[in-house]
Coordinates of C-alpha atoms in Angstrom, one line a residue:
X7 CA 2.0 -25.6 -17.9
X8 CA 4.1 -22.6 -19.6
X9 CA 6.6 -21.3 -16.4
X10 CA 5.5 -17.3 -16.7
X11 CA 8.2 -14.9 -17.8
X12 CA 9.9 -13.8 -15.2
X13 CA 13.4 -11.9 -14.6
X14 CA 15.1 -15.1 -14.0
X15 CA 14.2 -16.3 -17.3
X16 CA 15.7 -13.2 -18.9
X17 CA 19.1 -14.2 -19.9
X18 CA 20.2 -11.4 -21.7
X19 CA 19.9 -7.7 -21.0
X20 CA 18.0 -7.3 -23.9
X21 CA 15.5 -10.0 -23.0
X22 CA 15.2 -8.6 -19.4
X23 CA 14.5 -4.7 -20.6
X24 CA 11.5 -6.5 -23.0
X25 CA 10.2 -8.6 -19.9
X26 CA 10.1 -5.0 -17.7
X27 CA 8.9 -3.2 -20.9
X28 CA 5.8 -5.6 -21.0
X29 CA 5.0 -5.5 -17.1
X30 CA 5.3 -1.7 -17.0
X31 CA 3.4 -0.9 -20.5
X32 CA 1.0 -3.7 -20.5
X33 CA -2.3 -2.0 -21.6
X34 CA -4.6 -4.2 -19.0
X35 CA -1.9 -2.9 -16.0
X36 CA -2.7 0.9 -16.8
X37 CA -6.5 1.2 -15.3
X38 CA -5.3 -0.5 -12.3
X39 CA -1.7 0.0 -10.8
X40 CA -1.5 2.7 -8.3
X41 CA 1.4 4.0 -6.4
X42 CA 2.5 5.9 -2.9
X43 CA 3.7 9.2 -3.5
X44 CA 5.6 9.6 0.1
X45 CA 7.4 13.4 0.9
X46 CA 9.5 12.8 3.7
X47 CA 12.4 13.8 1.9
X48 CA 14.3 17.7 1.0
X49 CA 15.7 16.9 -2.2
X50 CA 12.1 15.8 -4.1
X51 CA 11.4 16.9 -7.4
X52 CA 8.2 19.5 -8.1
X53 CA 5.0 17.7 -8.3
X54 CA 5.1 19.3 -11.9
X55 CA 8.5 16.8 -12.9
X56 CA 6.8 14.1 -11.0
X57 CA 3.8 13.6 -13.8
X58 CA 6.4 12.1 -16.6
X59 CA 7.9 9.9 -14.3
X60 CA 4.4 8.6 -12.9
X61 CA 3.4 8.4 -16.7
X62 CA 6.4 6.4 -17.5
X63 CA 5.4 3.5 -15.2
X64 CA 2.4 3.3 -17.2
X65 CA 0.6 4.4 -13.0
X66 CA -3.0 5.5 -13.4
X67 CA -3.4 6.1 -9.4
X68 CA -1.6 8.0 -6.7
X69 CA -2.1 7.5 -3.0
X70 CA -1.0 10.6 -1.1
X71 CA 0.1 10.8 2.9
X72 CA -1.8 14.3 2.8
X73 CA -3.4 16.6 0.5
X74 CA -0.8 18.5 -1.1
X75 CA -2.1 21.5 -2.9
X76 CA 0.9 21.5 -5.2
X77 CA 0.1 17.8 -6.3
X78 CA -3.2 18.0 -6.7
X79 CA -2.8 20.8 -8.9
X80 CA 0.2 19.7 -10.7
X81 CA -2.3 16.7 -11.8
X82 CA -5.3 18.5 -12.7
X83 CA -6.6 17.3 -16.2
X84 CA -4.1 14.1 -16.1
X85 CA -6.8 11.3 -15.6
X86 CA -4.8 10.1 -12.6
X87 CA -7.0 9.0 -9.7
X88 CA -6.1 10.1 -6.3
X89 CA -6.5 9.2 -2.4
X90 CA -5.6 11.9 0.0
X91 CA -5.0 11.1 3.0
X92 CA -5.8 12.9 7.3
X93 CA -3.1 11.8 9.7
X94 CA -3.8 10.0 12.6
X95 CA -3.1 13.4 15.1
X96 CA -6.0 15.1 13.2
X97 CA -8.7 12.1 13.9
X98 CA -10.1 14.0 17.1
X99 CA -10.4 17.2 15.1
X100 CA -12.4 15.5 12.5
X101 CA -15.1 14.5 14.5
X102 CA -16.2 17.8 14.3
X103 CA -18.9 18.0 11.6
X104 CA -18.1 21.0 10.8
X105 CA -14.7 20.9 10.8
X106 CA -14.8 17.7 8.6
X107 CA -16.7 20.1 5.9
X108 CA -14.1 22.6 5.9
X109 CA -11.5 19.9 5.5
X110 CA -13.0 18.6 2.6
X111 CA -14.3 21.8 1.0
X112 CA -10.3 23.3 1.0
X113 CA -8.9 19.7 0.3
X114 CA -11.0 17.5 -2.2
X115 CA -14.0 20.1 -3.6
X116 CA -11.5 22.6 -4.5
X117 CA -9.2 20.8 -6.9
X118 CA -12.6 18.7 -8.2
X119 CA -13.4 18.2 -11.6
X120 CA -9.7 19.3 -12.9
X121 CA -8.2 16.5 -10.5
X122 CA -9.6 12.9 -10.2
X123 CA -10.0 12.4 -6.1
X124 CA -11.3 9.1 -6.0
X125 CA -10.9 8.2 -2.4
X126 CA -9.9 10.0 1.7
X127 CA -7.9 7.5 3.9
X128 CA -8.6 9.0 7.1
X129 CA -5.8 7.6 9.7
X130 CA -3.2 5.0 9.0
X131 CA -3.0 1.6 10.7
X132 CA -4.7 2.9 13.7
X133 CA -6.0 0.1 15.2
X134 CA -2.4 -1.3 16.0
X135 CA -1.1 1.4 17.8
X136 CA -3.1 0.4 20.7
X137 CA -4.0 4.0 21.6
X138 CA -7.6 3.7 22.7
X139 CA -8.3 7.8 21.7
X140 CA -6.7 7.2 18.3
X141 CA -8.9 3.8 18.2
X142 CA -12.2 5.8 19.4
X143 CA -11.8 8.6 17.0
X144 CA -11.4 6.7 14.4
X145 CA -14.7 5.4 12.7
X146 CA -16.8 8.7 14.0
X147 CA -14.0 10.6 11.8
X148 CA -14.7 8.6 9.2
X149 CA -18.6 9.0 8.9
X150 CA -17.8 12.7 9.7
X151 CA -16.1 13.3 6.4
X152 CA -18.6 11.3 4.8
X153 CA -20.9 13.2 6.2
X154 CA -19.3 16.0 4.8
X155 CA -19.2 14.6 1.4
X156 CA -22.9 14.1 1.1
X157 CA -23.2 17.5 2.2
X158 CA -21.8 18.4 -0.9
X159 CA -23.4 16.5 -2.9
X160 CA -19.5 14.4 -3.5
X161 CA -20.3 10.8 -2.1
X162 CA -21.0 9.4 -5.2
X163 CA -17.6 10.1 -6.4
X164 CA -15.2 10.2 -3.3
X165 CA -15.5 7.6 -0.5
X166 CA -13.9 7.4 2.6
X167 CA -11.2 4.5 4.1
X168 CA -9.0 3.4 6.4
X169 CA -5.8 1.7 5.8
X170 CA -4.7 -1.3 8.1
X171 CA -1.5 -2.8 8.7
X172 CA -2.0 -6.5 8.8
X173 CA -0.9 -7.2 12.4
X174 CA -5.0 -6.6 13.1
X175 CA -4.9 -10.5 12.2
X176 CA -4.6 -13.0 15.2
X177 CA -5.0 -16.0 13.0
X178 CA -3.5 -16.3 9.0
X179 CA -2.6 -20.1 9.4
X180 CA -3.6 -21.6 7.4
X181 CA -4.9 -18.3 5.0
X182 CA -8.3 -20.4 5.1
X183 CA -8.4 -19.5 9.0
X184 CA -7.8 -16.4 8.9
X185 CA -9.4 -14.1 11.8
X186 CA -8.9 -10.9 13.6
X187 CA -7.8 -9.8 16.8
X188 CA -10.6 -11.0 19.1
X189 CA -10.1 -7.3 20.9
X190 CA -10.2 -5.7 18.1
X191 CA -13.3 -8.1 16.7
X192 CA -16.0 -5.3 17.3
X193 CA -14.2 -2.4 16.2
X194 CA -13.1 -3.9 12.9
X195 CA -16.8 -5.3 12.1
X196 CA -18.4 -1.2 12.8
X197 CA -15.6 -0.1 10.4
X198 CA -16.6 -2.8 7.9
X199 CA -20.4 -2.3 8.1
X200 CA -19.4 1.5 7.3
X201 CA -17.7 0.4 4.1
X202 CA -20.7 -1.6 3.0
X203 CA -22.8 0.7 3.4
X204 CA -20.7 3.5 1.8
X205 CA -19.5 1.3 -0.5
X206 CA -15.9 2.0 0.1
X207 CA -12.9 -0.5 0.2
X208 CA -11.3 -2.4 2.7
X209 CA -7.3 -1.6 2.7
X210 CA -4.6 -3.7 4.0
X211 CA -0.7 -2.5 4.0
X212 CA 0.8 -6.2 3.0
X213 CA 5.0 -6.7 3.3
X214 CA 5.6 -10.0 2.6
X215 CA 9.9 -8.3 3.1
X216 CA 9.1 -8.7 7.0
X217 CA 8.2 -11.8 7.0
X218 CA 11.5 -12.6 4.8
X219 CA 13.8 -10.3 6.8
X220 CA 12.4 -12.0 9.8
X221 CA 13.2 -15.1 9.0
X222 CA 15.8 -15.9 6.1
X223 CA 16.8 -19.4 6.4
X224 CA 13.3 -20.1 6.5
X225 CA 11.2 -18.0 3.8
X226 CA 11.5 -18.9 0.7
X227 CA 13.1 -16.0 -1.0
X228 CA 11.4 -17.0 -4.5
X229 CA 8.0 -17.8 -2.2
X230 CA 8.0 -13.5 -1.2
X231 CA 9.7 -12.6 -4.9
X232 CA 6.6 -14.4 -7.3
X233 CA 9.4 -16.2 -8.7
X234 CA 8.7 -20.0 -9.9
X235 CA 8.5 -22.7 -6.7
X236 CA 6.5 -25.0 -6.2
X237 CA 4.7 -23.1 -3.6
X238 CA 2.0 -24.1 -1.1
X239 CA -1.2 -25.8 -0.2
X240 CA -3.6 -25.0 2.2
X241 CA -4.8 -28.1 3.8
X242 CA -8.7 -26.9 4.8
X243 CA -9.2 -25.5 1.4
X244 CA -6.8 -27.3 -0.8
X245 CA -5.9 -24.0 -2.4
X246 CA -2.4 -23.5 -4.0
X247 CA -0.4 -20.5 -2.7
X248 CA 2.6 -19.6 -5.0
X249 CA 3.4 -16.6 -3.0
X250 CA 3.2 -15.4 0.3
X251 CA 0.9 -11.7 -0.7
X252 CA -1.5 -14.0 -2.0
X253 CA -1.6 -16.2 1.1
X254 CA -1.6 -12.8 3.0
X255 CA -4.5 -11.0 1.4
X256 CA -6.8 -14.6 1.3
X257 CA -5.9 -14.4 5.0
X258 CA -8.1 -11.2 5.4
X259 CA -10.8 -12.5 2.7
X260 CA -10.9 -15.0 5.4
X261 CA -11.2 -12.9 8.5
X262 CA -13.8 -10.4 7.0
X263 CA -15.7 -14.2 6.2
X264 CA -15.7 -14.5 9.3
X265 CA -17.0 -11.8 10.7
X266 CA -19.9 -11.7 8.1
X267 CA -18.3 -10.2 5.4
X268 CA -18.0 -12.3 2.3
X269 CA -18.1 -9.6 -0.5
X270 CA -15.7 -6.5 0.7
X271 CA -13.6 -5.1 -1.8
X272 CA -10.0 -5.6 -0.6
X273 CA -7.2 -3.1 -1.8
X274 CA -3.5 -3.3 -0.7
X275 CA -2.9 0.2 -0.2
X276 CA 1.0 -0.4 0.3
X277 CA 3.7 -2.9 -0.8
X278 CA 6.8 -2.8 -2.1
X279 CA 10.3 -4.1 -1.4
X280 CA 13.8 -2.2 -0.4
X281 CA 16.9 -2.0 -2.7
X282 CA 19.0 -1.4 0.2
X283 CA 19.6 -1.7 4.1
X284 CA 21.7 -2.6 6.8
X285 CA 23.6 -5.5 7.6
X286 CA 20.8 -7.1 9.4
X287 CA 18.2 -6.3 6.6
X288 CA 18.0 -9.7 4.5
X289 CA 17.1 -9.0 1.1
X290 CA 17.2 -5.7 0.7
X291 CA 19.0 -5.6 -2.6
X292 CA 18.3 -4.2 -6.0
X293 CA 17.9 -7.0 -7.4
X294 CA 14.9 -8.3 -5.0
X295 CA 13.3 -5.2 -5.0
X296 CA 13.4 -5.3 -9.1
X297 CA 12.1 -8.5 -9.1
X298 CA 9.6 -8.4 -6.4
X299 CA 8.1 -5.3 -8.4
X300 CA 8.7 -6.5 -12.1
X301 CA 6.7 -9.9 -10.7
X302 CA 3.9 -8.5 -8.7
X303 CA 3.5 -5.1 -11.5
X304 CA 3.0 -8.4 -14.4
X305 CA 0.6 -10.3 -11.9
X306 CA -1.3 -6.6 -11.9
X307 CA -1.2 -6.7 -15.6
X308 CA -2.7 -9.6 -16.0
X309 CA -5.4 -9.2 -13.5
X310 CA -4.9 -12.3 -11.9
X311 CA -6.8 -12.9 -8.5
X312 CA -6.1 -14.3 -6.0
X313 CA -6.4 -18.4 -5.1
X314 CA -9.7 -17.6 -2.9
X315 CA -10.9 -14.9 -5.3
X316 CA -9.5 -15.8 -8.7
X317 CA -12.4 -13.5 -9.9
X318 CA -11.4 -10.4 -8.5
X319 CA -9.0 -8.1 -10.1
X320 CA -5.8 -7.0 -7.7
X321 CA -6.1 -3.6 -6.2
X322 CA -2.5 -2.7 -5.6
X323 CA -0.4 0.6 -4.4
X324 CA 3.2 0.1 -4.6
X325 CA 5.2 1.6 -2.1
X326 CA 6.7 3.9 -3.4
X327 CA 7.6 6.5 -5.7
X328 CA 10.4 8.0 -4.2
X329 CA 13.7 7.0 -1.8
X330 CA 12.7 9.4 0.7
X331 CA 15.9 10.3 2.4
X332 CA 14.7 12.0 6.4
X333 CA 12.5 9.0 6.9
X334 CA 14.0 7.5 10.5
X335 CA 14.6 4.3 11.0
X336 CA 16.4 1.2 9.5
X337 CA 18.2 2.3 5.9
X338 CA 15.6 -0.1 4.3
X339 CA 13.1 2.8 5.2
X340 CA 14.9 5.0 2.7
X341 CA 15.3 2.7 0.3
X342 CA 11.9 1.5 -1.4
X343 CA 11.3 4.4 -4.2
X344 CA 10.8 3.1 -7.7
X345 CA 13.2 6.2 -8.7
X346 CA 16.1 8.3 -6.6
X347 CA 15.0 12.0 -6.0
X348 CA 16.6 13.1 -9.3
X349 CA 14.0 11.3 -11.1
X350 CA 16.4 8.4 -12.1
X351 CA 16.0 5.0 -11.6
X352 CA 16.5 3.6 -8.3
X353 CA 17.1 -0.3 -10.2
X354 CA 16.8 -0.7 -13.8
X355 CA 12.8 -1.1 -14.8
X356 CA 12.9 -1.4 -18.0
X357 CA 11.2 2.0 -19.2
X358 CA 12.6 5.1 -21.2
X359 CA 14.9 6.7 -18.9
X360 CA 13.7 10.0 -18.4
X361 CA 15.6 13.2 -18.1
X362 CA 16.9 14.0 -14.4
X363 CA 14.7 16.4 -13.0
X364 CA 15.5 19.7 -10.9
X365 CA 14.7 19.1 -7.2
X366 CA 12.6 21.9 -5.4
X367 CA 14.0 22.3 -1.3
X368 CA 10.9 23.7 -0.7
X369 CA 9.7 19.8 -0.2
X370 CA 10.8 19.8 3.7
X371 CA 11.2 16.9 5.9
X372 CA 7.4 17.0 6.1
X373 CA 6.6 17.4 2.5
X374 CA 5.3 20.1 4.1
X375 CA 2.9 23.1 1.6
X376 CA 4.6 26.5 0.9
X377 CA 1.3 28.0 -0.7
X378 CA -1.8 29.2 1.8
X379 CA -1.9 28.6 5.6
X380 CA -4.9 26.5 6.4
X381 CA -7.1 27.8 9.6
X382 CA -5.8 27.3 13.0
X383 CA -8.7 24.9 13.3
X384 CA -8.5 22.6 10.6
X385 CA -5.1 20.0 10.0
X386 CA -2.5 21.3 7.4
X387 CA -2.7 19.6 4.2
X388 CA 1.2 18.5 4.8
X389 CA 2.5 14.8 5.0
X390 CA 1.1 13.4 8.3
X391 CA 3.5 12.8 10.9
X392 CA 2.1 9.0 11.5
X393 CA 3.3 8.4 8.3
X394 CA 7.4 8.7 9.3
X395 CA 7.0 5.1 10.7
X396 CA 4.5 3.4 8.4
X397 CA 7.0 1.0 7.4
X398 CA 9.2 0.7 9.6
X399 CA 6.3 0.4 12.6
X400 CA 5.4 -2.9 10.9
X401 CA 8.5 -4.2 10.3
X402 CA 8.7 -3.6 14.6
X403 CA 5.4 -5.4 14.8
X404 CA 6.8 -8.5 13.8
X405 CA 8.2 -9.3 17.2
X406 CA 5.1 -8.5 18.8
X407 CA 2.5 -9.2 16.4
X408 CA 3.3 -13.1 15.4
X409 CA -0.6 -13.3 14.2
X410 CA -0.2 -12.6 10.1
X411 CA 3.9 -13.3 9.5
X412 CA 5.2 -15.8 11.9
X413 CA 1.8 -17.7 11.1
X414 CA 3.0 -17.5 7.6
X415 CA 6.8 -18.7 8.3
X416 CA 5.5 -22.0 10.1
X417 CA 3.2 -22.3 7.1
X418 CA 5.6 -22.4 4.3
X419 CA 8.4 -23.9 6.8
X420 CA 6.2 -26.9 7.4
X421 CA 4.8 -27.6 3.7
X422 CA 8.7 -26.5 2.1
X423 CA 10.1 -29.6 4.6
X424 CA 7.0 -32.2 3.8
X425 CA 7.9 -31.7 0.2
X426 CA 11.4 -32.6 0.4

């Protein structure tokens, strides 16, 4: 079989800008790459200078950490689908039917037809903060902003999710065994039964960049990149893994199996891979991150499924847009844009450069909104707070949450020895 193209095989620069052209302006790859438009940052550009740049990676959905009003309208008759997101801190509030309503009446009905919101995400990896309120309040916000949405006459075209991080998994070895948390068992299976009955997806934030910062002399670097190896084989299902995101989303086909759940449409709502970080940060270079997105952006392209769902097309956000420069932690948290605040390139992807574009300070270190004050009683449409530590919350995880990565690591540890 043919090796795919990959930028290892590029030995030119010439033959490496055609190899990113194709991933990035592959016609199949447009109707289905998203990407996470992040604000914690005071040097963005307006949402207005953002649309070329979005357009330019050939992106045909945003995910957002909030419901910017300047965004949403910037976008309006683009064709680019949107979730907005409710923070975490807002959860209790939304249990409030009515409060829900007037959420979704300033946030999503508003800016409807002219902008294409697709999808809320209400909360963000909740069920891993191990904060029972947070974990409580979850699914009744959820079926209150559905609720909502009926009420006006929007559920057939918005649903409501949750993203989880995947340290909700107990068991990933091998990806065939795959289960969840037995305490978090009952609490995953309501949220589930809400997305089949709604119709909404299942999303999963996947890094497979912890599990190789984590363990370096172990992890196959071209195993986490989607560059050629000779990869893996689970041993109940005989399937052949050639990269860990695969292994890492069949791990969660496997767990909803479990639980009941064979047909739940699984999104990745985040991955992505830093260009830079500390001294203790492994691979956090611009080369991985180039490759890591020029390899998973063709595997988008060509709508290639998964081992355990070769059927299924790949429902992927990138993380992210933008080098965000007030998000705390480690530098790699800074690092993962696709392009630097001026709207150049953060690594070469092989597109049209596009013209650096004027920053606007009035981005804060929230992303916060300059236009109308929302009620007293309803959240702010600004970048939720539980986002600051999205990333760098999982990459903590990995010390304390061994179920998903550290799984993983003995998996490909123990199948990269047996095949020397």
């Amino acid at each position: 079989m043919t090796e795919p193209l990959t930028p290892r095989h590029c030995s030119s620069p010439a033959l490496l800008l055609a190899c990113l052209f194709l991933v990035f302006f592959t016609p199949t790859m447009v109707a289905s790459l998203g990407i996470n438009y992040g604000q914690i940052a005071n040097n963005l550009p307006s949402p207005e200078n953002v649309v070329p740049l979005v357009k330019s990676i050939g992106a045909s959905r945003i995910k957002l950490y909030d419901a910017d009003p300047h965004v949403l309208k910037a976008f309006a008759n683009t064709g680019v689908e949107f979730i907005v997101s409710l923070g975490n801190e807002y959860l209790a509030k939304m249990k409030d039917p009515s409060k829900a309503q007037s959420w979704v009446k300033t946030n999503v009905q508003a800016y409807l037809p002219a902008t294409k919101i697709t999808c809320i995400a209400v909360g963000n990896e909740v069920l891993t903060f191990n904060d029972t309120s947070l974990t409580d309040n979850l699914l009744p916000a959820m079926q209150s902003v559905h609720t909502a949405l009926v009420n006006l006459k929007l559920d057939k075209q918005v649903s409501v999710t949750t993203a989880h991080s995947l340290a909700i998994l107990e068991t990933s070895y091998p990806p065939s065994a795959g289960a969840f948390r037995r305490d978090l068992v009952k609490c995953v299976t309501q949220i589930v039964d809400f997305h089949c009955k709604t119709g909404s997806p299942f999303l999963i934030n996947a890094y497979p960049y912890f599990a190789y910062k984590g363990n370096p002399k172990q992890v196959s670097l071209d195993f986490v990149l989607f560059q050629p190896n000779s990869g893996i084989v689970d041993p109940e299902s005989n399937l052949h893994y050639d990269n860990m995101l695969f292994a890492q989303i069949d791990a969660v086909h496997s767990a909803l199996s479990s639980i009941g759940y064979k047909n739940v449409c699984v999104q990745i709502s985040e991955t992505g891979w830093p260009s830079k970080g500390d001294a203790d940060e492994a691979g956090a270079t611009p080369e991985n991150a180039r490759k890591y997105n020029c390899n998973l952006m063709k595997l988008i392209g060509q709508k290639k499924g998964t081992p355990m769902r070769p059927n299924s097309d790949l429902n992927i956000y990138v993380f992210a847009l933008f080098n965000e420069n007030l998000k705390p932690g480690p530098s790699s948290e800074r690092n993962y844009g696709l392009f630097k605040p001026d709207g150049s390139q953060a690594y070469p992807l092989g597109v049209p450069a596009i013209n650096a574009v004027s920053t606007n300070s009035s981005f804060g270190g929230s992303g916060s909104d300059t236009g109308t004050t929302p009620s007293a009683s309803l959240p702010p449409a600004s970048s939720s707070s539980g986002y600051l530590a999205i990333t760098s919350d999982s990459g903590r995880r990995l010390s304390r949450c061994n179920s998903l990565l550290l799984y993983l690591v003995a998996f490909i540890s123990l199948a990269l020895h047996l095949q020397c």
